[in-house]
């Protein structure tokens, strides 16, 4: 397992370096930063001086290694637009995004998994048909449409929930949380549903398909033939086997939710990283964009590692340490 | 219950079992009027080609028939109780505790994510009041009985750490761990290496004798049947064609299909140029011929065989469903009967010139006997 872990770590580092190269080349190809930073009537000497002080006259590989070293220390430079360190901006916005994603993720698991299990166990019941239809709608409706419909219904018409922002937040150290105030919690509901809805339908369909597959296997039939109770068979034997492949997808989806909370954050004016990114794009704020790119890929890499570790914990077949297969 | 006579001494009594699969193109009858019984402690072999309905019969007895398949007729009695119409919860309590099952493929029968011990203990605790510790002791004892070395260590291992033969031993331990009265073993050795097959069959036989369990052994291996079973039931296209004591059926088969099956076993030490085989293939469920299902492949078929379905008749110590035996003294030696039939067929052929006339060979045979 250890060697596997080390290999995975090495692969992850390679992935991160490749992404860093992409992020780095953004600076080069989206115009000359010196032109962006100086006024139009700056002299050639001034340009050269700035170029020198920014390290832009160094060979490319030196510049890249400096970029990597700084990024590894959390230094992504100064935002062009806000004139503040990018790391500070992101640290400020991260809690909002993570809380939103956590809420959406919990919604999608708590709703998606039971729905999937139910419609796998009772594929012919009317409720399963309702779930199937709903999931079809959920999977094909663009998220911004559901978001706008949610706002229309619950904010505009019923006036139950706020239509934008995080509400009141409480600061715990550098982390600002909306989970401790009533208005913060209320503000989380609609964006949480919007972000989670697609995941609910995805998880439901995935769990349903996987579980129906598992229920047909010999070991489930054998478990029934041994007279185990339906509960033990369905929730003990079948569910655990169902969740094995589902975990991979759920893990990747968690990464995707963090990365693509952009749309939800835009619709709800949510002060998170996605919203920051969208603003950065419209101002060609390259340091912010490249930092976001690196951060998102880091999140994906870390989640993938965690999923792999979970596999080791859940599937004894992967754990070679527990004793070698005896083939006689 | 109803006026059907019940075979009171039998542990398992299946009467006129009929299993249907409704499909878009009409109803398929997969099992058609199968009747068989098992006494306590008896080993009954069920043989037939693939698709003859052997496994399906076993599945129906355990009440695990999957939709859309359904029992459309007949009754199953177990230990004096009718079980084919039991509520699912009552049937579940019977499964595992009274009726154990062994499946064909040991590689897929065990849940890969649970240790062998957990699966054993879970089964034991479902059917008994043992404490976890007692159940574990019982599980270790079972593993010892099925010949797994170092069971105290092996019990915490996972299925993938066992070889195929060892896994089938675990499956047998699972099937027998609460002393069921009946074990339905569905081709328990088909997926195993030839070298392991004999060990597993031997183990199964010994253990069931020790535990006093009756066994319904589904297989298509006639060698296994001959060595293991007390009685044999031969199935063809969802019907029972012959049933009787193993020596009778193996040595003096009374149904043309059984004779074909026996003839197709190559014997060591005998030079054979061609392996004997039964021409043709078993009909698909949707195209079961009228009359006797075997008639298109039967060298002795007559017009009656093509029209009327043969009834089960007592012959010798067994029963056979074949018109050849209709009106014949049940004590007749089958070898003589069949050679007479062949002679009569030849005589008819010679008289008629070319082309056989099976229609008349039947009567000819009856006259000769």
XYZ file of C-alpha atoms in Angstrom, chain B residues 138-342:
205
model
C -19.203 -22.854 15.490
C -17.858 -21.194 12.328
C -14.329 -22.375 13.103
C -15.677 -25.862 13.756
C -17.441 -25.812 10.370
C -14.274 -24.695 8.598
C -12.426 -27.560 10.272
C -15.097 -29.974 9.142
C -14.814 -28.910 5.534
C -11.075 -29.420 5.704
C -9.707 -25.901 5.746
C -6.304 -25.875 7.396
C -5.620 -23.372 10.204
C -9.265 -22.278 10.450
C -8.571 -19.911 13.358
C -6.477 -17.772 11.046
C -8.390 -18.410 7.835
C -11.703 -17.338 9.347
C -10.696 -13.677 9.240
C -9.522 -13.810 5.662
C -11.439 -12.655 2.637
C -12.735 -14.842 -0.189
C -10.043 -13.693 -2.611
C -7.435 -15.214 -0.311
C -8.878 -18.686 -0.934
C -8.476 -20.840 -4.025
C -11.499 -22.083 -5.982
C -11.630 -25.446 -4.252
C -11.178 -23.853 -0.830
C -13.924 -21.364 -1.576
C -16.280 -24.180 -2.490
C -15.416 -25.743 0.861
C -16.380 -22.458 2.512
C -19.633 -22.454 0.538
C -20.335 -25.982 1.778
C -19.597 -24.832 5.329
C -22.073 -21.983 4.821
C -24.703 -24.355 3.491
C -24.320 -26.842 6.336
C -23.539 -24.546 9.283
C -27.003 -24.818 10.832
C -27.603 -28.489 9.954
C -30.253 -28.176 7.258
C -32.389 -31.251 6.572
C -31.963 -30.798 2.846
C -29.139 -29.410 0.752
C -29.675 -28.371 -2.827
C -26.314 -28.516 -4.556
C -26.483 -26.914 -7.980
C -23.564 -28.251 -10.025
C -21.175 -27.844 -7.089
C -18.126 -29.023 -9.011
C -18.719 -27.759 -12.534
C -16.577 -24.660 -12.084
C -13.709 -26.487 -10.380
C -10.550 -28.184 -11.584
C -11.010 -31.849 -12.312
C -8.478 -32.734 -9.617
C -10.515 -30.886 -6.984
C -13.936 -32.082 -8.135
C -13.623 -35.538 -6.594
C -12.491 -34.094 -3.255
C -15.416 -31.698 -3.087
C -17.988 -34.333 -4.024
C -16.492 -36.697 -1.496
C -16.573 -34.001 1.178
C -20.159 -33.124 0.372
C -21.206 -36.744 0.548
C -19.391 -37.447 3.824
C -20.600 -34.298 5.549
C -24.201 -34.745 4.514
C -24.132 -38.315 5.770
C -22.677 -37.083 9.071
C -25.195 -34.275 9.420
C -27.996 -36.507 8.197
C -28.900 -34.046 5.456
C -30.617 -35.154 2.296
C -29.043 -33.832 -0.881
C -30.504 -32.911 -4.208
C -27.418 -32.964 -6.390
C -27.914 -31.193 -9.686
C -25.211 -32.058 -12.178
C -24.572 -33.163 -15.697
C -21.670 -35.353 -14.691
C -22.837 -38.960 -14.823
C -19.651 -40.110 -13.115
C -20.468 -38.013 -10.066
C -23.999 -39.381 -10.041
C -22.874 -42.983 -10.212
C -20.462 -42.570 -7.310
C -22.536 -40.390 -5.049
C -26.249 -40.794 -5.387
C -28.836 -43.203 -4.063
C -31.351 -42.352 -6.744
C -31.250 -40.457 -10.024
C -33.796 -38.303 -11.787
C -33.214 -37.613 -15.465
C -34.670 -34.433 -16.914
C -35.201 -33.434 -20.501
C -36.700 -30.177 -21.783
C -38.314 -29.339 -18.471
C -39.779 -32.782 -17.934
C -38.748 -35.735 -15.895
C -38.136 -38.727 -18.151
C -36.844 -41.302 -15.730
C -36.258 -41.707 -12.039
C -34.947 -44.657 -10.123
C -32.198 -46.188 -7.999
C -28.771 -45.233 -9.281
C -27.647 -48.714 -10.323
C -30.869 -49.312 -12.236
C -30.672 -46.039 -14.116
C -26.969 -46.195 -14.863
C -26.759 -49.838 -15.818
C -30.264 -50.558 -17.092
C -31.602 -47.247 -18.333
C -35.210 -47.544 -19.402
C -35.675 -44.312 -21.311
C -34.050 -43.902 -24.744
C -32.698 -40.500 -23.648
C -31.084 -41.931 -20.524
C -29.577 -44.710 -22.618
C -28.141 -42.044 -24.905
C -26.714 -40.158 -21.921
C -25.112 -43.285 -20.499
C -23.801 -44.314 -23.883
C -22.079 -40.957 -24.251
C -19.752 -41.516 -21.292
C -16.403 -42.672 -22.661
C -14.962 -45.568 -20.675
C -11.317 -45.954 -19.868
C -9.618 -48.905 -21.479
C -12.132 -49.168 -24.274
C -10.944 -48.255 -27.746
C -13.553 -46.081 -29.363
C -13.275 -44.446 -32.723
C -16.204 -42.139 -32.244
C -17.726 -40.897 -29.050
C -21.339 -41.904 -28.915
C -23.631 -38.924 -29.047
C -27.313 -38.173 -29.191
C -28.078 -36.539 -32.526
C -29.676 -33.116 -32.556
C -30.117 -30.680 -29.702
C -32.595 -30.175 -26.934
C -35.541 -28.102 -28.188
C -35.876 -24.492 -27.158
C -38.596 -23.823 -24.615
C -40.656 -22.076 -27.250
C -40.460 -25.068 -29.594
C -41.063 -28.087 -27.431
C -42.549 -30.698 -29.740
C -45.954 -32.159 -29.200
C -46.136 -35.536 -27.510
C -42.904 -36.752 -25.988
C -40.395 -33.875 -25.959
C -37.615 -36.252 -26.957
C -39.365 -37.707 -30.025
C -37.446 -35.830 -32.770
C -34.155 -37.228 -31.464
C -35.414 -40.618 -30.430
C -34.440 -43.540 -32.680
C -37.450 -45.476 -31.401
C -40.080 -42.762 -31.820
C -43.491 -43.793 -33.073
C -46.529 -41.877 -34.219
C -47.922 -42.064 -30.719
C -44.751 -40.457 -29.344
C -45.343 -37.505 -31.660
C -48.881 -36.964 -30.500
C -49.400 -38.044 -26.944
C -47.339 -37.020 -23.958
C -46.194 -40.184 -22.148
C -47.304 -40.686 -18.577
C -45.037 -41.764 -15.767
C -45.217 -45.493 -15.217
C -43.647 -47.770 -12.639
C -41.056 -50.053 -14.144
C -38.619 -52.165 -12.210
C -37.734 -50.153 -9.127
C -38.105 -46.811 -10.846
C -40.436 -44.834 -13.030
C -40.171 -43.900 -16.668
C -42.121 -41.681 -19.040
C -41.912 -43.508 -22.360
C -44.498 -45.152 -24.592
C -42.115 -48.043 -25.279
C -42.959 -49.291 -21.820
C -46.676 -48.961 -22.276
C -48.326 -52.315 -21.856
C -45.002 -54.014 -21.299
C -44.301 -56.167 -18.277
C -42.527 -53.700 -15.887
C -40.054 -56.406 -14.935
C -38.736 -56.739 -18.469
C -34.996 -56.377 -18.831
C -34.515 -53.043 -20.604
C -31.633 -54.305 -22.706
C -33.832 -57.037 -24.123
C -36.667 -54.642 -24.759
C -34.491 -52.224 -26.691
C -32.774 -54.898 -28.755
C -36.173 -56.330 -29.613
C -37.376 -52.906 -30.665
C -34.323 -52.468 -32.867
